[in-house]
XYZ file of C-alpha atoms in Angstrom:
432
model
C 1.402 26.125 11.487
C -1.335 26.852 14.676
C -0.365 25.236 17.739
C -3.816 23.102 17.812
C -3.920 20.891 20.554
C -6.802 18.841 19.984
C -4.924 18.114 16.640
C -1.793 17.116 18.475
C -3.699 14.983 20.764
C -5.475 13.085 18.436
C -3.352 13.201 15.092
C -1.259 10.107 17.100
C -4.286 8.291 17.524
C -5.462 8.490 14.036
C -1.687 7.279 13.087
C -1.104 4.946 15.400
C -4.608 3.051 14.642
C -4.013 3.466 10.539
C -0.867 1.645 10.708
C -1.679 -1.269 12.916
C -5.231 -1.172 11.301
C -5.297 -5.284 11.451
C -6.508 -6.244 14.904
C -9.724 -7.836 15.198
C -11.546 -4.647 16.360
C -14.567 -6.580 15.179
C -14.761 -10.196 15.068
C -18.184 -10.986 13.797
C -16.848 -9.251 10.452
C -14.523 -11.384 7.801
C -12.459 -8.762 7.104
C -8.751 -9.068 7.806
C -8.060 -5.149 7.558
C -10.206 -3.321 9.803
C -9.081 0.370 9.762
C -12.010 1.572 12.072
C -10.002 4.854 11.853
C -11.158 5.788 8.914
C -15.158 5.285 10.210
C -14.167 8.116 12.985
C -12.594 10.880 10.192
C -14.969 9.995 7.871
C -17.626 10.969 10.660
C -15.386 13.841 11.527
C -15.447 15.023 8.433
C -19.015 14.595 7.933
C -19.580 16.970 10.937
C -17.248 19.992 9.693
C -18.968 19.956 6.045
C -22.121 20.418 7.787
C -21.271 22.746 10.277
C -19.229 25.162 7.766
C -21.866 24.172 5.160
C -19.013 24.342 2.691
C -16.549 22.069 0.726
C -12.996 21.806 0.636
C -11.250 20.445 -2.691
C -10.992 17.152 -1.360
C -14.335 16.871 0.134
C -15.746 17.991 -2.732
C -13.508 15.172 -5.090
C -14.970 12.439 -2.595
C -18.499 13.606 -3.321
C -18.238 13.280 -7.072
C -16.822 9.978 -6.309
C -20.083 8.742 -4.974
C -21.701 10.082 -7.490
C -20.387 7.937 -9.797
C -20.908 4.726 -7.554
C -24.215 5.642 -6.884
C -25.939 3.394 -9.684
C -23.237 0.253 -8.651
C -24.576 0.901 -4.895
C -28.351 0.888 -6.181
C -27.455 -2.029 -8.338
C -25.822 -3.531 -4.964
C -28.473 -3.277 -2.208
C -31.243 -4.004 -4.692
C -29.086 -7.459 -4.843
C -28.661 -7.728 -0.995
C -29.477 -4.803 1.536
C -26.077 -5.215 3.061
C -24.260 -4.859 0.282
C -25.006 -0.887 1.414
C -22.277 -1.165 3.818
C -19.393 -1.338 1.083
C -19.970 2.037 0.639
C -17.876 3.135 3.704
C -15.523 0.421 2.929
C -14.765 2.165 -0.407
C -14.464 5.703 1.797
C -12.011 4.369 4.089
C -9.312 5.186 2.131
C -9.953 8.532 0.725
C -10.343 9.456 4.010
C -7.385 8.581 5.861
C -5.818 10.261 2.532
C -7.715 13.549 3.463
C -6.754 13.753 6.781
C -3.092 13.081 6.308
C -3.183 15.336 3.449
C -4.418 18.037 5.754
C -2.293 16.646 8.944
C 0.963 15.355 8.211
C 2.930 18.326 9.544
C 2.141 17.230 12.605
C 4.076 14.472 12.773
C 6.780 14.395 15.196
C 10.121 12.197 15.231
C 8.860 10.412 18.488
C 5.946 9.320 16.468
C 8.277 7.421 14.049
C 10.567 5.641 16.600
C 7.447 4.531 18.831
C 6.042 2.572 15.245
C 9.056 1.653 14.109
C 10.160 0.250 17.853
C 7.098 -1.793 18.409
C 8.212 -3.094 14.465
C 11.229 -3.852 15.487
C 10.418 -5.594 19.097
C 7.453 -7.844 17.656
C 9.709 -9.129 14.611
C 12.042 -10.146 16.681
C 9.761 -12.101 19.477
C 7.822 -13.695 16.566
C 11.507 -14.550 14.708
C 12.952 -16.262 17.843
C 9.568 -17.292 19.104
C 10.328 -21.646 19.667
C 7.055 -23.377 18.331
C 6.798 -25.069 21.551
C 5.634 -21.283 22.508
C 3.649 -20.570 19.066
C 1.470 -23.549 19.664
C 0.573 -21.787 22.632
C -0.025 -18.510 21.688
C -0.730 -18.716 18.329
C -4.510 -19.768 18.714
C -4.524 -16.696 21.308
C -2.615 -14.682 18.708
C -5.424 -15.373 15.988
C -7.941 -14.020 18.011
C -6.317 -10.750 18.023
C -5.006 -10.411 14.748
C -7.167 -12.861 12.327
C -4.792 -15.037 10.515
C -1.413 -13.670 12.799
C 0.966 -15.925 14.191
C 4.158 -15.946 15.928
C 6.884 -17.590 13.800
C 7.700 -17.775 10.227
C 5.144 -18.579 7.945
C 6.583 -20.745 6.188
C 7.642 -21.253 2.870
C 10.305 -18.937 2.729
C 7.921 -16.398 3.756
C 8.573 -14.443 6.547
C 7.158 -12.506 9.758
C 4.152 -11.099 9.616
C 4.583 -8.443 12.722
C 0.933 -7.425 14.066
C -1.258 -8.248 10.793
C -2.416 -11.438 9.446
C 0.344 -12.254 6.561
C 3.664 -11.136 5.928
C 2.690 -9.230 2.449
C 0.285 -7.313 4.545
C 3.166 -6.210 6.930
C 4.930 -5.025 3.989
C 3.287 -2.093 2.623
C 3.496 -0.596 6.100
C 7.323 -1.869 6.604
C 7.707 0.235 3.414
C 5.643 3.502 4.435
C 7.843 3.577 7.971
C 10.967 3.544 4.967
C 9.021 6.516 3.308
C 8.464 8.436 6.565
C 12.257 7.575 7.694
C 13.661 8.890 4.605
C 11.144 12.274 4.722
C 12.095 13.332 8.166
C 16.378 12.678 7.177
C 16.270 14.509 3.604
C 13.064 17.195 4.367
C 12.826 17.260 8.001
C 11.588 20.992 8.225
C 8.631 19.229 6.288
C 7.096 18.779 10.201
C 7.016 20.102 13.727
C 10.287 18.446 14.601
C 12.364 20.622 12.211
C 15.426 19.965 14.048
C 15.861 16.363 13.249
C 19.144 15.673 11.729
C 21.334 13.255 10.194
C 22.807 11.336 13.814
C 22.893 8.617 15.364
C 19.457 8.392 16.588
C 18.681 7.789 12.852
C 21.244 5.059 12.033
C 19.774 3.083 14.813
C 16.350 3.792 13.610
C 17.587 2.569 9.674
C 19.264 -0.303 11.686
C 15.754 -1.304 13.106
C 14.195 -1.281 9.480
C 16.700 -3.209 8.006
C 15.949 -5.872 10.418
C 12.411 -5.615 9.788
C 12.582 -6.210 5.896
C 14.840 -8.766 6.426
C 12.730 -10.578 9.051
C 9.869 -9.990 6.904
C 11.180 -11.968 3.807
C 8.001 -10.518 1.691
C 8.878 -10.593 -2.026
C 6.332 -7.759 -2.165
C 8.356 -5.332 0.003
C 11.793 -6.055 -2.370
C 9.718 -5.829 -5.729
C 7.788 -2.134 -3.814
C 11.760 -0.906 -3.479
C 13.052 -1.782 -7.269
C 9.692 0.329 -8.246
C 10.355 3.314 -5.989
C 13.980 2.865 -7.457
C 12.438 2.932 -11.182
C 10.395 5.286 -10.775
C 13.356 7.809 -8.800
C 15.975 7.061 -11.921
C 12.873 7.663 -14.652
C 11.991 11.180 -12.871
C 15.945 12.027 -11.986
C 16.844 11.403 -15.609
C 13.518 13.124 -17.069
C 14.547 16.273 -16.279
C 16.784 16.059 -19.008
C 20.565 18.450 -18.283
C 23.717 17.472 -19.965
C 24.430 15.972 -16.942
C 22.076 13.285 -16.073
C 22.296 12.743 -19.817
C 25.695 11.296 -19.710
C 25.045 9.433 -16.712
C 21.871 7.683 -18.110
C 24.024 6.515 -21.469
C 26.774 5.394 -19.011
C 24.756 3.117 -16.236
C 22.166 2.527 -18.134
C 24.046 -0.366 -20.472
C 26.182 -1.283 -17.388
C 22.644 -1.923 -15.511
C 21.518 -3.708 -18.413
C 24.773 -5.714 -18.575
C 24.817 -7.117 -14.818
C 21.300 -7.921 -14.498
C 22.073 -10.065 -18.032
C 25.465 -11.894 -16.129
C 23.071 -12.151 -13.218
C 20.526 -14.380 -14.713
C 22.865 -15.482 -16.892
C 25.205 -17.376 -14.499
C 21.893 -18.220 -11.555
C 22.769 -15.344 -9.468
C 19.121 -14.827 -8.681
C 19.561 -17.793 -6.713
C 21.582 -16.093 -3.926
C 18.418 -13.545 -3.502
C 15.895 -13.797 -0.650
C 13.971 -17.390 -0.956
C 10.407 -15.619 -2.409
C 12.208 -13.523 -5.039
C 14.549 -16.912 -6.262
C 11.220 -18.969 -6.092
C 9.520 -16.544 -8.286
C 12.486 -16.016 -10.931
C 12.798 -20.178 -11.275
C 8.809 -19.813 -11.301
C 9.609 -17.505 -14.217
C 12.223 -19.676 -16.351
C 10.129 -22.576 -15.782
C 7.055 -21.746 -17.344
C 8.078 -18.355 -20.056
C 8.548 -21.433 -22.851
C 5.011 -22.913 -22.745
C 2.846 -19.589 -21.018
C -0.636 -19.272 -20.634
C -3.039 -16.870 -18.810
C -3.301 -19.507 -15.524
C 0.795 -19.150 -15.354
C 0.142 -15.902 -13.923
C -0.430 -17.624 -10.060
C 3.705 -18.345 -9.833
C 3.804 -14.558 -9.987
C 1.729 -13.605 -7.058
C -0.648 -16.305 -6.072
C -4.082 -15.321 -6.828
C -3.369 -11.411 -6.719
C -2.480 -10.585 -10.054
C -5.396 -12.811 -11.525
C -7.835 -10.744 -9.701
C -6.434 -7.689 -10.433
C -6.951 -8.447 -14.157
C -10.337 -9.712 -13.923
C -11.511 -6.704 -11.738
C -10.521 -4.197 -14.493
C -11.883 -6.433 -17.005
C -15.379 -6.745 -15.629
C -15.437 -2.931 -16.315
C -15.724 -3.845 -20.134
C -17.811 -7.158 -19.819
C -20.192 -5.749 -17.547
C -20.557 -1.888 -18.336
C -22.843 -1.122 -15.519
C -20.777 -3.102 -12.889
C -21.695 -6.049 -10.961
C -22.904 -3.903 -7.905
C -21.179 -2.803 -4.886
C -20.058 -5.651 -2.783
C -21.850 -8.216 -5.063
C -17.544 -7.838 -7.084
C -16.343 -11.031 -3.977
C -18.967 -13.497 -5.594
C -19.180 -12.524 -9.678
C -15.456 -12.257 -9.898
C -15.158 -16.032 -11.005
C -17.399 -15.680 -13.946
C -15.509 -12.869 -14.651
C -12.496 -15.036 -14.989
C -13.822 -18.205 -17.021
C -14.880 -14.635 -19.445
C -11.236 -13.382 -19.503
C -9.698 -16.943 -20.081
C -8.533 -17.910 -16.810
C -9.237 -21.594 -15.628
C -10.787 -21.323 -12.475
C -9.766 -25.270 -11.886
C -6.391 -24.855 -12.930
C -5.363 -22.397 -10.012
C -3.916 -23.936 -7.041
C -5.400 -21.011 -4.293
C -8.988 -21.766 -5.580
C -8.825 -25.616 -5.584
C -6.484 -25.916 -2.303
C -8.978 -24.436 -0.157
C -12.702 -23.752 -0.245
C -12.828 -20.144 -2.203
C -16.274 -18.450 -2.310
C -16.009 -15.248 -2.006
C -12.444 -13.123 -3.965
C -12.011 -9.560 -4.242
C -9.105 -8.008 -6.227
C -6.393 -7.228 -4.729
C -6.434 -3.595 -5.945
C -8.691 -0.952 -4.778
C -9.140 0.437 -8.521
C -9.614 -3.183 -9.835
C -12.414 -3.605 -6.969
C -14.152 -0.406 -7.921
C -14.367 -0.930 -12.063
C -15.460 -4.872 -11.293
C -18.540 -2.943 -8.992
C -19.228 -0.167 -10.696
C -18.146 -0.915 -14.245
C -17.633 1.723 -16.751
C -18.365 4.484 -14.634
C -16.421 2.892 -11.517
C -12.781 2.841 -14.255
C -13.664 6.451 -15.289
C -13.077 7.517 -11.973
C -10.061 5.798 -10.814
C -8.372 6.800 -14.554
C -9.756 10.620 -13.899
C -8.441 10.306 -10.324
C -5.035 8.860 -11.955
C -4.284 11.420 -14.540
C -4.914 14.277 -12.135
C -2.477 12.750 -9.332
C 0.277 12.220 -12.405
C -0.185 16.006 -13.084
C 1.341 16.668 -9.890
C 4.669 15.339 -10.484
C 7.346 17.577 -10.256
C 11.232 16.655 -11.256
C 13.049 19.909 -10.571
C 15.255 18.554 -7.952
C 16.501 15.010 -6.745
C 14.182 15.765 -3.616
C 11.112 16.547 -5.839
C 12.470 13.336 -7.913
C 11.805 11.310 -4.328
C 8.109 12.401 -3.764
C 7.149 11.906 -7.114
C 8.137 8.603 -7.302
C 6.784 7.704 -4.004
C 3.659 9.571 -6.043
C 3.493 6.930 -8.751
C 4.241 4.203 -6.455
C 1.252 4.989 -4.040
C -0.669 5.199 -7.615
C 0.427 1.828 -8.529
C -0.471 0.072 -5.129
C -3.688 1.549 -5.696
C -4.443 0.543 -9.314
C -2.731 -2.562 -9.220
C -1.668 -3.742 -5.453
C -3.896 -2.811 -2.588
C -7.322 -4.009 -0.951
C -10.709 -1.813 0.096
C -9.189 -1.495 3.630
C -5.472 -1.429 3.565
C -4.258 2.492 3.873
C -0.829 2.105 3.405
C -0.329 3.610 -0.030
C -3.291 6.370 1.006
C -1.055 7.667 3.670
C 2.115 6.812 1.322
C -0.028 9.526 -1.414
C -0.781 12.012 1.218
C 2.977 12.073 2.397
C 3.570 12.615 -1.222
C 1.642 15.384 -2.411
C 1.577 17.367 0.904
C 5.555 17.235 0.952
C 5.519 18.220 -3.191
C 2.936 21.157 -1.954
C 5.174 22.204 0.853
C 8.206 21.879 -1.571
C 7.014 24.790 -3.834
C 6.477 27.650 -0.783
């Protein structure tokens, strides 16, 4: 790989600022994600198209993405002017993507430990944090990070680090777990190719640990049992007598526990948000309906259902940015009662996006908008490979980066981006 220095000098900056991507950079704006990254590659970027007058695979992909938004954003600032600005919301992402895509080998092991050690550090303070002290800070605190607080958040919910909710600290809790497990099984994967198994790195999996612990997000357990699903489905895919006869042997016995587990309430010992969401579960799976679906996720998974449906009830999309205000409509349409869900009658509600970038992009641009994200999806799934248990890893961090997307991710948040570039630039690297 060239020894460029520029890129070595900067490639921290742009990975430093995409993980802690939730301080108030701009307070006059709403937004709780503010990855103002992305606005600096996507204007670096910009620059090298035009000055090599040429496009790379990527660049070209992003440009028949806006193609395809292009009557949602006509539809949008003909609604309201500003509804222009989406655009770049909706490039955020792709962007960081691209340049980790391109990047990512120059990631060093002092990169990790510097993330994962401010993690670590601010979990703690805001765990042992008295509230004698949080009443003091915390109006400080939310100032700097919108919504961020020292101290649990209550409700069995836990930490929330440096972004404005626990859930939000999650996805990037999880991509440090991705990046920790990359540089132990494939570390020649980057610069630092003599990183080894030691005990640097059991202090380093010692420091997560207490992070997902502290952080107590449902989200972050549920994001592990996926990555686990989709490992075992890829390992045991690539069928060999082998793996055979150890599907048909822990596959029953898997099937067996979780059956005792339920059966004799042994969900009960789990973390408080996964127990509150199984008894959410048992309580209601006699007498379900559509509005049921808040015990599962608050108002996330509603949205996410109503964003993909607005592709099909309104064909040519709702406009870009006009998704936050039609999306109730939408719901009443689907089935949902929009007065039987707690979030939207607790608190004054006006403006909802889904809580998945591909929901958010077929509610704007309709039709065309769910063309795109399936194209996109089909062509990323085409990349899996299974030939070993390490090609078995990255594709299931593959499909779970594809899943956050389609079903568990907002405009801004670039978690599961970088999670898909780490992905398909260590399954490239993998085949040389």
């Amino acid at each position: 790989m060239r020894d460029d220095k520029f890129i070595h000098r900067t490639f921290f900056i742009v990975f430093f600022f995409s993980i802690f991507c939730s301080f108030n950079f701009l307070p006059f704006i709403s937004a709780e994600v503010q990855p103002v990254i992305g606005v600096f590659i996507i204007a670096y970027g910009t620059i090298q198209i035009l000055l090599n007058l040429k496009l790379s695979s990527s660049s070209f992909s992003i440009v028949i993405f806006l193609f395809f938004l292009a009557p949602s954003f006509v539809i949008g600032i003909l609604t309201k002017a500003s509804n222009g600005i989406t655009i770049f919301f909706y490039l955020i992402g792709p962007a960081v993507f691209c340049y980790f895509y391109k990047y990512f080998g120059f990631l060093q092991k002092k990169h990790l430990v510097i993330i994962l050690t401010i993690f670590f550090i601010v979990s703690i303070i805001q765990a042992i944090s008295p509230d004698s002290i949080n009443g003091i800070i915390n109006p400080i605190f939310e100032k700097i990070i919108k919504r961020g607080r020292l101290g649990f958040y209550g409700g069995g919910r836990g930490v929330g680090v440096l972004y404005s909710e626990p859930a939000h600290a999650a996805k990037y809790i999880f991509l440090l777990s991705a990046l920790l497990i990359t540089m132990i099984i494939s570390p020649k994967l980057f610069l630092d190719i003599n990183t080894h198994y030691n005990r640097k790195n059991i202090f380093l999996v010692f420091m997560l640990v207490v992070c997902v612990f502290l952080n107590k997000s449902a989200s972050l357990y549920a994001t592990y049992l996926i990555l686990l699903f989709f490992y075992l489905f890829f390992y045991f895919l690539s069928a060999n007598v082998n793996r055979l006869l150890s599907f048909f042997i822990i596959a029953p016995m898997l099937l067996f526990a979780v059956y005792v587990f339920i059966l004799f309430g042994g969900y009960n010992f789990l973390p408080e948000r996964l127990s509150g969401i199984m008894n959410s579960f048992l309580e209601v799976r006699k007498d379900f309906s559509l509005n049921d679906l808040q015990y599962f996720g608050s108002i996330r998974i509603i949205s996410v259902i109503a964003g993909y449906a607005g592709a099909f009830i309104e064909p040519l999309g709702v406009g870009l940015g006009n998704g936050g205000d039609e999306i109730f409509q939408i719901m009443e349409k689907v089935g949902f009662n929009t007065n039987a869900i707690s979030f939207l009658t607790s608190q004054d509600v006006e403006f909802l996006k889904p809580n998945a970038y591909g929901a958010q992009i077929s509610l704007d641009a309709g039709v065309l908008g769910f063309v795109i994200v399936m194209s996109f999806t089909i062509y990323l799934l085409s990349k899996i490979n299974t030939a070993t248990k390490t090609h078995c890893f990255f594709s299931s961090l593959l499909a779970l980066s594809i899943f956050q997307i389609l079903f568990f991710s907002t405009t801004t948040v670039t978690a599961p981006w970088m999670t898909l570039a780490l992905s398909l630039f260590a399954l490239k690297r993998l085949k040389r």
